Amino acid sequence: MSAPTTTAPAASAPPAGRRRGAGPAAPPRGRRRTPLLLLLPAAVILIPLVAYPIYQLGLLSVLDFGQAQASGGVPTRFVGFDNYRGILTDQQFWTVLAQTVGFAAFCVVATLVVGAALAVLLTRIGRTARLVLTTASMAAWAAPAMTGSTVWSFLFDTNLGLVNDLLVKLGLSGFHEYNWFYDKWTAFLIVGAVVVWHSYPFVMVTLYAGINAIPAEILEAASLDGANTWTTFRRVTAPMLRPILTIVVIQSVIWDFKVFTQIYVMTTGGGIAGQNLVLNVYAYQKAFASSQYGLGAAIGVIMLLILVIPTALYIRTLRRTGNEL
Amino acid sequence: MNTRSRWRLAANSTAYLVAVVAAFPIFWMVLSAFKPKGEVQSLHPRPWTTHPTLESFRQVLGVDGFGRYFLNSVVIALAVVVLSGVVVFLAAVAVTRFRFRFRTTVMVMFLIAQMIPVEALTIPLFFMFRDAGRFAPGIGLNTLASLILVQLAFSLPFGIWMMRGFVAAVPVSIEEAAQIDGASRTRILWRILLPLVAPGLAATSVFSFIAAWNDFVFAKTFIISATQNQTLPSALLVFFKPDENDWGGIMAASTLMTLPVLVFFVAVQRKLVSGLAGAVKD
């Protein structure tokens, strides 16, 4: 789960909320060493376990590194960009890349539409209904990716699944023993549904919090000025929500681009003949299933490079909304 | 009935309908876990059972040894929550309460670390832990420690970003007052700031707990031979058979895996939502 709650809230912070000691008000307190000491435990963990592996990933990607090299029998050999050349000239890579982008785009749009619609709905309903909807969504949010995958697989099982049985009972006899995971698109559709089911609650809750944070006086003032609902939304609500919305979008892009468990479990490792592979699973399979660690690492590096774009956008958005990093 | 209350009724009904759809998979999972084997493997599944049984739970906990995997998952998740709580708190204080050179760089690095597709790092991490295991078997492959370390590392960047907002929301004046009263720096940190940001720490721990509890890829990759050190998510794969899946077992194991998080999440949901709302208002 990647739910960047902090950033979203902080982004909408009105100037009044500048209590973090930013700007000239910040007293130069304490010795210079103190912040570094406080950061030391984090550095001790992050440098060897995140920074160094990134370097190692880059290194592996320019080596000829397969089963023989991994077991130490054969010395590793520097091959330059051969792994990258191999990947970029492989038709399957481009198919997988297109699928990854398409799948992530579908999940992001669906998550946002559902999450935003429900956030608005939450503002229009009674206490009990709100509690019920929030609790049910929390349940979907809390369900581990693994269990989400297992139960949805069961619901859509060819022979024993509830969905096929219901569809047949509704008269759609074509769904008798229908295999949802046999076809590439229906398989992606169901995995996408699970991803959306897991991630809409975060969008819903964050946007709902954002809507509630809009001071009532502003909305009142708008209505006193004679603005109707639509104008108020367009001229007041939407602009005030934009920072949160941007961050929710970018986070969803990053998160959905990295989906692994659902694909791996529901399509048993990437679907029939790899038809449901996304980059993440593709890299993993190249490395651990076919022992082509060098190739897997090269795919990993390409993924990192692709994710740099939304990350850079994210940082820019944070700064533009007046957030100090 | 006027238009307004009719709208309200429609909105409420929609909310209940969505709630039912959202909760249905969870309901189905728990129900199927309690169904007798014959009913789970039925061609015409029913949304109720007249003979609830613990048969599937007995099987997964007894025959398949899920108790052990459950315990492993608990140990890992708790270790990650406690350790990352301390580290996140200290780091969040550093980046919110102090100005220092490279502060922005450090923040950007945390942000980038948060975006990294962790699965891509499984490859180098696998070899690192394999090699580390030659010198220090306690943290090599097949150990719970390796999973704790990896989860700890990946929970920190996000935790620090989240915690930052909570620390920033505490007025500096409180600390200054304590300082004037003669409290030491360490005392201010643990006795004054920590209790004030405890709700934030609770919210952060929800995310690190869930991430550690959900981890599938590292458990699957690192625990290769010492099967007694498997965790719930990777052990669940055992039930997927090429011919016919044992859905009763899968659903019982999934229920065991979901319930702790579910209970935890629903228990803190008000805090989580109000924490989010509070942070937004700030």
XYZ file of C-alpha atoms in Angstrom:
607
model
C 0.000 0.000 0.000
C 1.306 3.341 -0.800
C -0.909 5.953 0.631
C 0.823 9.261 0.866
C -1.510 10.893 3.271
C 0.828 13.452 4.570
C 1.724 15.072 1.428
C -1.792 15.552 0.291
C -2.874 17.329 3.437
C 0.228 19.418 3.696
C -0.219 20.611 0.159
C -3.395 22.449 0.912
C -2.035 24.117 3.978
C -3.211 27.702 4.016
C -0.677 30.298 5.039
C -2.192 30.371 8.526
C -0.930 26.880 9.093
C 2.724 27.778 8.753
C 3.729 26.540 12.106
C 6.555 24.378 11.080
C 9.102 27.022 11.781
C 9.673 27.646 8.154
C 11.024 30.851 6.845
C 12.724 33.559 8.808
C 10.793 32.723 11.987
C 12.769 29.532 12.410
C 15.232 30.035 15.185
C 18.648 28.532 14.565
C 18.257 26.225 17.491
C 20.890 23.933 18.787
C 24.111 22.626 17.538
C 24.541 21.725 13.933
C 25.091 18.111 14.723
C 21.714 17.465 16.301
C 19.675 17.042 13.099
C 22.336 14.771 11.674
C 22.270 12.631 14.811
C 18.505 12.401 14.560
C 18.791 11.315 10.922
C 21.509 8.792 11.664
C 19.264 5.776 12.382
C 17.365 6.370 9.132
C 20.627 6.667 7.215
C 22.008 3.488 8.755
C 19.014 1.597 7.376
C 18.368 3.420 4.113
C 21.880 3.668 2.734
C 22.678 -0.058 2.752
C 19.134 -1.250 2.029
C 17.868 1.254 -0.527
C 20.681 3.431 -1.881
C 23.289 0.714 -2.267
C 20.875 -1.757 -3.926
C 19.982 0.916 -6.477
C 23.668 1.157 -7.336
C 23.875 -2.653 -7.411
C 20.860 -2.797 -9.716
C 22.607 -0.469 -12.133
C 25.767 -2.541 -11.906
C 23.970 -5.844 -12.515
C 22.265 -4.337 -15.543
C 25.588 -3.948 -17.365
C 26.845 -7.419 -16.490
C 26.334 -10.771 -18.094
C 24.798 -12.305 -15.001
C 22.922 -15.585 -15.180
C 22.676 -18.777 -13.176
C 26.339 -19.687 -13.666
C 27.564 -16.290 -12.481
C 25.105 -16.233 -9.592
C 26.435 -19.489 -8.192
C 29.983 -18.207 -8.548
C 31.090 -20.820 -11.062
C 31.735 -18.371 -13.855
C 33.212 -14.897 -13.410
C 30.944 -11.981 -14.256
C 31.630 -10.115 -17.418
C 31.010 -6.468 -18.227
C 28.800 -6.281 -21.301
C 28.003 -2.583 -21.450
C 24.552 -1.887 -22.789
C 24.034 -5.371 -24.228
C 21.273 -6.189 -21.739
C 19.482 -2.963 -22.605
C 19.932 -3.584 -26.311
C 18.551 -7.085 -25.830
C 15.500 -5.754 -24.006
C 14.786 -2.793 -26.253
C 14.944 -4.929 -29.386
C 12.674 -7.566 -27.857
C 9.130 -7.184 -29.162
C 7.793 -8.614 -25.891
C 9.287 -5.725 -23.896
C 7.350 -3.174 -25.924
C 4.144 -5.142 -25.560
C 4.683 -5.394 -21.810
C 5.516 -1.683 -21.586
C 2.344 -0.742 -23.476
C 0.321 -3.060 -21.243
C 1.864 -1.587 -18.114
C 1.028 1.953 -19.178
C -2.480 1.019 -20.326
C -3.220 -0.973 -17.213
C -1.912 1.742 -14.891
C -3.898 4.399 -16.792
C -7.090 2.377 -16.534
C -6.599 1.796 -12.804
C -5.766 5.439 -12.106
C -8.767 6.810 -13.979
C -11.161 4.270 -12.473
C -9.803 4.794 -8.943
C -10.106 8.565 -9.232
C -13.583 8.538 -10.719
C -14.898 6.137 -8.087
C -12.992 7.798 -5.242
C -14.010 11.339 -6.182
C -17.651 10.438 -6.794
C -17.865 8.726 -3.414
C -16.092 11.609 -1.672
C -18.792 13.952 -2.975
C -21.449 11.419 -2.026
C -20.083 11.318 1.539
C -20.811 15.018 1.904
C -24.441 14.524 0.925
C -25.507 11.640 3.144
C -26.586 11.058 6.722
C -24.328 10.034 9.583
C -25.237 6.354 9.535
C -24.847 5.981 5.794
C -21.507 7.758 6.003
C -20.288 5.471 8.755
C -21.398 2.366 6.847
C -19.769 3.459 3.601
C -16.540 4.504 5.308
C -16.334 1.269 7.278
C -16.982 -0.902 4.219
C -14.357 1.033 2.275
C -11.904 0.689 5.129
C -12.419 -3.057 4.953
C -11.527 -3.068 1.246
C -8.566 -0.786 1.954
C -7.280 -2.946 4.790
C -7.579 -6.247 2.937
C -4.078 -7.357 1.987
C -3.341 -7.467 -1.740
C -2.850 -11.190 -1.357
C -6.273 -11.891 0.137
C -7.945 -9.493 -2.271
C -6.390 -11.541 -5.050
C -7.464 -14.874 -3.615
C -11.068 -13.963 -2.901
C -11.604 -12.222 -6.251
C -10.052 -15.232 -7.995
C -12.539 -17.402 -6.139
C -15.482 -15.165 -7.060
C -14.478 -15.368 -10.735
C -13.444 -19.032 -10.682
C -14.370 -20.935 -13.828
C -16.306 -23.762 -12.194
C -16.930 -22.817 -8.589
C -17.171 -19.045 -8.839
C -20.206 -17.125 -7.687
C -20.081 -14.688 -10.611
C -20.410 -17.276 -13.372
C -23.182 -19.056 -11.473
C -25.133 -15.784 -11.074
C -24.641 -14.784 -14.715
C -25.909 -18.171 -15.895
C -28.893 -17.871 -13.559
C -29.607 -14.479 -15.101
C -29.889 -16.271 -18.418
C -26.421 -15.557 -19.786
C -25.656 -19.196 -20.497
C -22.441 -18.218 -22.280
C -20.836 -17.796 -18.869
C -21.187 -21.473 -17.994
C -17.635 -22.511 -17.095
C -16.390 -19.231 -18.533
C -12.693 -18.681 -17.821
C -12.123 -15.000 -17.081
C -8.363 -15.455 -16.966
C -8.083 -17.174 -20.306
C -8.640 -13.964 -22.203
C -6.052 -11.242 -21.830
C -8.544 -8.372 -21.544
C -10.987 -9.911 -19.090
C -8.022 -11.020 -16.978
C -6.688 -7.460 -16.911
C -10.184 -6.168 -16.203
C -10.577 -8.283 -13.082
C -7.086 -7.554 -11.796
C -7.836 -3.879 -12.422
C -11.072 -4.185 -10.474
C -9.168 -5.589 -7.509
C -6.622 -2.774 -7.687
C -9.393 -0.160 -7.777
C -11.215 -1.907 -4.936
C -8.052 -1.668 -2.832
C -7.174 1.913 -3.691
C -10.370 3.965 -4.115
C -10.828 4.279 -0.320
C -7.636 6.291 0.015
C -8.741 8.698 -2.714
C -12.219 8.916 -1.231
C -11.054 9.621 2.305
C -8.389 12.123 1.266
C -10.686 14.084 -1.036
C -13.478 14.004 1.521
C -11.075 15.446 4.064
C -10.097 18.062 1.500
C -13.693 19.046 0.775
C -14.453 19.312 4.472
C -11.446 21.518 4.994
C -12.922 24.207 2.756
C -14.147 26.830 5.209
C -17.948 27.102 5.290
C -17.669 30.901 5.203
C -16.170 30.805 1.741
C -19.015 28.688 0.406
C -21.501 30.917 2.208
C -19.919 33.999 0.725
C -20.165 32.430 -2.707
C -23.839 31.707 -2.277
C -24.446 35.235 -0.928
C -22.786 36.502 -4.072
C -25.410 34.570 -5.956
C -23.301 31.685 -7.229
C -25.199 28.520 -8.019
C -23.970 25.032 -7.147
C -22.121 24.503 -10.399
C -20.413 27.901 -10.348
C -19.437 27.405 -6.723
C -17.942 24.054 -7.573
C -16.102 25.354 -10.607
C -14.851 28.606 -9.138
C -14.389 27.725 -5.478
C -14.347 24.033 -4.631
C -12.378 22.725 -7.600
C -9.519 25.248 -7.398
C -9.178 24.658 -3.673
C -9.040 20.913 -4.197
C -6.602 21.027 -7.088
C -3.398 20.567 -5.038
C -4.790 17.507 -3.255
C -6.163 16.160 -6.490
C -2.823 16.521 -8.264
C -1.023 14.679 -5.531
C -3.629 11.922 -5.408
C -3.323 11.494 -9.183
C 0.457 11.315 -9.204
C 0.527 8.947 -6.255
C -2.008 6.691 -7.967
C 0.104 6.677 -11.132
C 3.173 5.666 -9.175
C 1.288 3.074 -7.183
C -0.564 1.473 -10.081
C 2.572 1.370 -12.174
C 4.102 -0.901 -9.543
C 1.290 -3.419 -9.098
C 2.787 -6.832 -8.503
C 0.961 -9.179 -6.143
C -2.437 -9.035 -7.825
C -1.024 -9.784 -11.278
C 1.355 -12.419 -10.003
C -1.255 -14.275 -7.983
C -4.396 -13.872 -10.068
C -2.834 -14.639 -13.437
C -0.327 -17.132 -11.959
C 2.816 -15.227 -12.770
C 1.739 -13.133 -15.756
C -1.026 -14.969 -17.549
C -1.070 -17.550 -20.299
C 2.135 -17.204 -22.339
C 2.860 -14.019 -20.430
C -0.140 -12.183 -21.870
C -0.805 -10.332 -18.602
C 2.731 -9.310 -17.786
C 3.506 -5.832 -16.536
C 7.056 -4.494 -16.180
C 7.334 -5.334 -12.514
C 6.400 -8.976 -12.942
C 8.357 -9.176 -16.206
C 11.582 -8.072 -14.459
C 10.953 -10.494 -11.636
C 10.292 -13.410 -13.950
C 13.325 -12.653 -16.114
C 15.503 -12.658 -13.002
C 14.094 -15.362 -10.771
C 12.290 -17.685 -13.148
C 14.769 -17.658 -16.048
C 17.880 -16.717 -14.007
C 18.681 -13.813 -16.338
C 19.507 -11.453 -13.509
C 21.314 -8.976 -15.745
C 18.300 -8.621 -18.015
C 15.938 -8.364 -15.024
C 18.109 -5.613 -13.561
C 18.056 -3.715 -16.860
C 14.242 -3.805 -16.850
C 14.346 -2.620 -13.254
C 16.515 0.351 -14.233
C 14.136 1.229 -17.070
C 11.244 1.171 -14.588
C 13.120 3.471 -12.240
C 13.785 5.873 -15.091
C 10.130 5.875 -16.101
C 9.061 6.573 -12.525
C 11.437 9.510 -12.297
C 8.993 11.496 -14.456
C 5.984 11.385 -12.107
C 8.340 11.832 -9.169
C 9.770 15.000 -10.658
C 6.258 16.258 -11.410
C 5.276 15.455 -7.844
C 8.159 17.443 -6.393
C 7.347 20.350 -8.672
C 3.696 20.276 -7.608
C 4.627 20.223 -3.954
C 6.874 23.221 -4.389
C 4.393 25.130 -6.511
C 1.675 24.719 -3.906
C 3.910 26.562 -1.497
C 5.204 23.509 0.250
C 8.673 23.614 1.463
C 10.255 20.271 0.962
C -41.796 14.001 -0.162
C -40.042 17.033 -1.520
C -37.193 17.000 -4.002
C -34.612 17.638 -1.377
C -35.434 14.651 0.789
C -35.865 12.487 -2.284
C -32.309 13.398 -3.298
C -31.144 12.607 0.179
C -32.827 9.207 0.050
C -31.237 8.418 -3.308
C -27.831 9.478 -2.028
C -28.181 7.392 1.119
C -29.323 4.353 -0.865
C -26.396 4.683 -3.250
C -24.030 4.829 -0.292
C -25.489 1.647 1.206
C -25.339 -0.104 -2.160
C -21.682 0.812 -2.690
C -20.920 -0.285 0.868
C -22.469 -3.684 0.182
C -20.483 -4.125 -3.035
C -17.234 -3.016 -1.367
C -17.672 -5.311 1.606
C -18.998 -8.274 -0.337
C -15.644 -9.927 -1.181
C -14.699 -9.812 2.506
C -18.059 -11.295 3.444
C -17.645 -14.012 0.823
C -14.162 -14.843 2.053
C -15.243 -15.208 5.687
C -18.395 -17.113 4.739
C -16.499 -19.559 2.537
C -13.944 -20.096 5.280
C -16.732 -21.296 7.566
C -18.498 -23.450 4.984
C -18.039 -27.213 4.980
C -15.679 -28.367 2.220
C -18.498 -29.787 0.133
C -20.343 -26.468 0.091
C -17.279 -24.414 -0.871
C -16.502 -26.709 -3.780
C -20.103 -26.513 -4.970
C -21.040 -25.613 -8.542
C -23.905 -23.478 -7.227
C -22.509 -21.496 -4.313
C -25.041 -20.030 -1.871
C -24.573 -16.778 0.024
C -25.259 -18.496 3.361
C -24.444 -21.711 5.125
C -26.566 -23.865 7.389
C -23.630 -25.852 8.690
C -20.860 -23.469 9.706
C -17.729 -25.383 10.596
C -14.147 -24.752 11.628
C -13.005 -27.606 9.399
C -11.022 -25.389 7.023
C -9.409 -23.451 9.869
C -8.446 -26.700 11.607
C -6.913 -27.902 8.382
C -4.834 -24.807 7.674
C -3.714 -24.356 11.292
C -3.113 -28.045 11.953
C -2.188 -29.938 8.846
C -0.735 -27.034 6.915
C 0.988 -25.369 9.850
C -0.407 -21.872 9.244
C -0.103 -21.058 12.935
C 3.626 -20.855 12.484
C 3.375 -18.599 9.403
C 0.869 -16.413 11.201
C 3.275 -15.996 14.083
C 6.125 -15.175 11.682
C 4.010 -12.469 10.056
C 3.110 -11.036 13.460
C 6.747 -10.955 14.586
C 7.845 -9.209 11.397
C 5.030 -6.660 11.399
C 5.455 -5.777 15.076
C 9.220 -5.455 14.771
C 8.804 -3.177 11.765
C 6.174 -1.023 13.493
C 8.233 -0.519 16.646
C 11.586 0.047 14.950
C 10.249 2.283 12.210
C 8.204 4.241 14.757
C 11.358 5.292 16.577
C 13.413 5.986 13.451
C 10.590 7.856 11.712
C 9.951 10.051 14.735
C 13.595 11.068 15.068
C 14.012 11.731 11.352
C 10.747 13.687 11.139
C 11.905 15.909 13.990
C 15.194 16.466 12.207
C 13.627 17.615 8.958
C 10.873 19.759 10.489
C 12.551 21.364 13.472
C 15.984 22.084 12.088
C 17.410 23.964 9.160
C 20.562 22.382 7.889
C 22.492 22.064 4.692
C 21.180 19.443 2.306
C 17.829 19.335 4.123
C 15.970 19.682 0.846
C 18.214 17.067 -0.747
C 17.433 14.674 2.089
C 13.682 15.263 1.646
C 13.896 14.729 -2.103
C 15.793 11.516 -1.487
C 13.105 10.253 0.871
C 10.552 11.097 -1.773
C 12.440 9.246 -4.485
C 12.918 6.253 -2.189
C 9.158 6.215 -1.738
C 8.586 5.966 -5.481
C 10.960 3.110 -6.152
C 9.341 -0.073 -7.396
C 10.613 -2.277 -4.606
C 10.262 -5.393 -6.736
C 13.047 -4.090 -8.964
C 15.342 -4.033 -5.945
C 14.571 -7.660 -5.083
C 17.314 -8.720 -7.489
C 20.249 -6.865 -5.863
C 18.821 -7.363 -2.362
C 18.600 -11.107 -2.939
C 22.317 -11.291 -3.701
C 23.210 -8.900 -0.885
C 21.419 -10.999 1.702
C 22.817 -14.168 0.218
C 26.348 -12.820 0.575
C 25.675 -11.289 3.989
C 24.466 -14.680 5.163
C 27.926 -16.120 4.629
C 29.358 -13.828 7.277
C 26.324 -13.329 9.486
C 23.879 -16.214 9.069
C 21.379 -14.437 11.321
C 20.542 -11.847 8.669
C 21.019 -13.917 5.517
C 18.407 -15.421 3.244
C 15.777 -17.612 4.902
C 15.715 -15.489 8.059
C 12.938 -13.363 9.513
C 15.561 -10.692 10.176
C 16.138 -10.196 6.450
C 12.434 -9.565 5.923
C 12.271 -7.210 8.910
C 15.233 -5.189 7.614
C 13.811 -4.870 4.108
C 10.348 -3.891 5.289
C 11.822 -1.440 7.762
C 13.826 0.214 4.985
C 10.849 0.514 2.671
C 8.501 1.826 5.352
C 10.787 4.651 6.429
C 10.584 7.127 3.520
C 6.816 7.212 3.468
C 6.622 7.220 7.255
C 8.921 10.222 7.479
C 6.867 12.118 4.883
C 3.679 11.368 6.745
C 5.096 12.117 10.183
C 6.537 15.417 9.015
C 3.070 16.940 8.865
C 2.204 15.827 12.384
C 5.418 17.147 13.920
C 5.042 20.424 12.056
C 1.542 20.817 13.488
C 2.869 20.973 17.046
C 3.540 24.636 17.882
C 7.203 25.301 18.479
C 6.200 27.525 21.394
C 5.358 24.469 23.505
C 8.907 23.217 23.201
C 10.315 26.659 23.806
C 8.295 26.967 26.980
C 9.644 23.644 28.197
C 13.134 24.763 27.342
C 12.717 27.897 29.407
C 11.492 25.710 32.267
C 14.823 23.951 32.082
C 13.874 20.725 30.352
C 16.722 19.064 28.523
C 16.641 18.568 24.776
C 16.210 14.811 25.099
C 13.473 15.254 27.663
C 11.602 17.641 25.376
C 11.833 15.120 22.576
C 10.534 12.088 24.486
C 8.317 13.615 27.142
C 6.716 16.501 25.301
C 6.921 16.095 21.546
C 6.439 12.325 21.385
C 3.124 12.222 23.298
C 1.833 15.146 21.222
C 2.482 13.384 17.924
C 1.374 9.962 19.177
C -1.809 10.014 17.034
C 0.339 10.693 13.973
C 2.661 7.897 14.935
C -0.360 5.624 15.248
C -1.494 6.556 11.749
C 2.000 6.026 10.358
C 2.251 2.659 12.067
C -0.953 1.547 10.351
C 0.782 1.934 7.015
C 4.040 0.269 8.017
C 2.129 -2.565 9.686
C 0.070 -3.164 6.578
C 3.060 -2.971 4.239
C 4.987 -5.485 6.333
C 1.954 -7.727 6.768
C 1.210 -7.689 3.038
C 4.710 -8.282 1.767
C 4.623 -11.063 -0.735
C 7.526 -10.548 -3.087
C 10.365 -10.457 -0.552
C 8.995 -13.337 1.498
C 8.667 -15.377 -1.652
C 12.182 -14.508 -2.825
C 14.166 -14.601 0.430
C 12.646 -17.616 2.150
C 13.695 -20.395 -0.168
C 14.699 -23.373 1.928
C 13.744 -22.598 5.530
C 10.013 -23.123 5.031
C 9.389 -22.707 8.776
C 10.245 -19.045 8.253
C 7.620 -18.460 5.587
C 5.024 -15.784 6.112
C 1.291 -15.898 5.451
C 1.176 -14.326 1.965
C 3.781 -16.565 0.396
C 2.542 -19.673 2.225
C -0.906 -19.055 0.740
C 0.434 -19.895 -2.709
C 0.743 -23.507 -1.576
C -3.011 -23.863 -1.936
C -3.027 -22.968 -5.598
C -2.963 -26.258 -7.439
C -2.700 -26.790 -11.163
C -5.787 -29.034 -11.213
C -8.240 -27.712 -8.628
C -7.695 -25.087 -5.961
C -8.621 -25.895 -2.375
C -10.819 -22.825 -1.978
C -11.916 -23.741 1.547
C -8.307 -23.744 2.707
C -7.460 -20.615 0.732
C -10.413 -18.715 2.169
C -9.673 -19.835 5.753
C -6.029 -18.818 5.383
C -7.053 -15.525 3.743
C -9.472 -14.835 6.568
C -6.746 -15.469 9.136
C -4.557 -13.096 7.208
C -7.154 -10.351 6.817
C -8.809 -10.276 10.223
C -5.956 -8.745 12.253
C -5.534 -5.889 9.783
C -9.257 -5.424 9.450
C -9.803 -5.198 13.194
C -6.845 -2.858 13.544
C -7.988 -0.658 10.659
C -11.610 -0.385 11.705
C -10.474 0.341 15.257
C -8.299 3.256 14.179
C -10.481 4.418 11.306
C -11.852 7.437 13.185
C -8.318 8.468 14.131
C -7.147 7.872 10.612
C -9.937 9.872 9.007
C -9.793 12.679 11.533
C -6.013 12.610 11.336
C -6.267 13.100 7.603
C -8.911 15.778 8.003
C -6.913 17.525 10.702
C -3.797 17.479 8.615
C -5.703 18.865 5.645
C -7.113 21.706 7.713
C -3.690 22.521 8.974
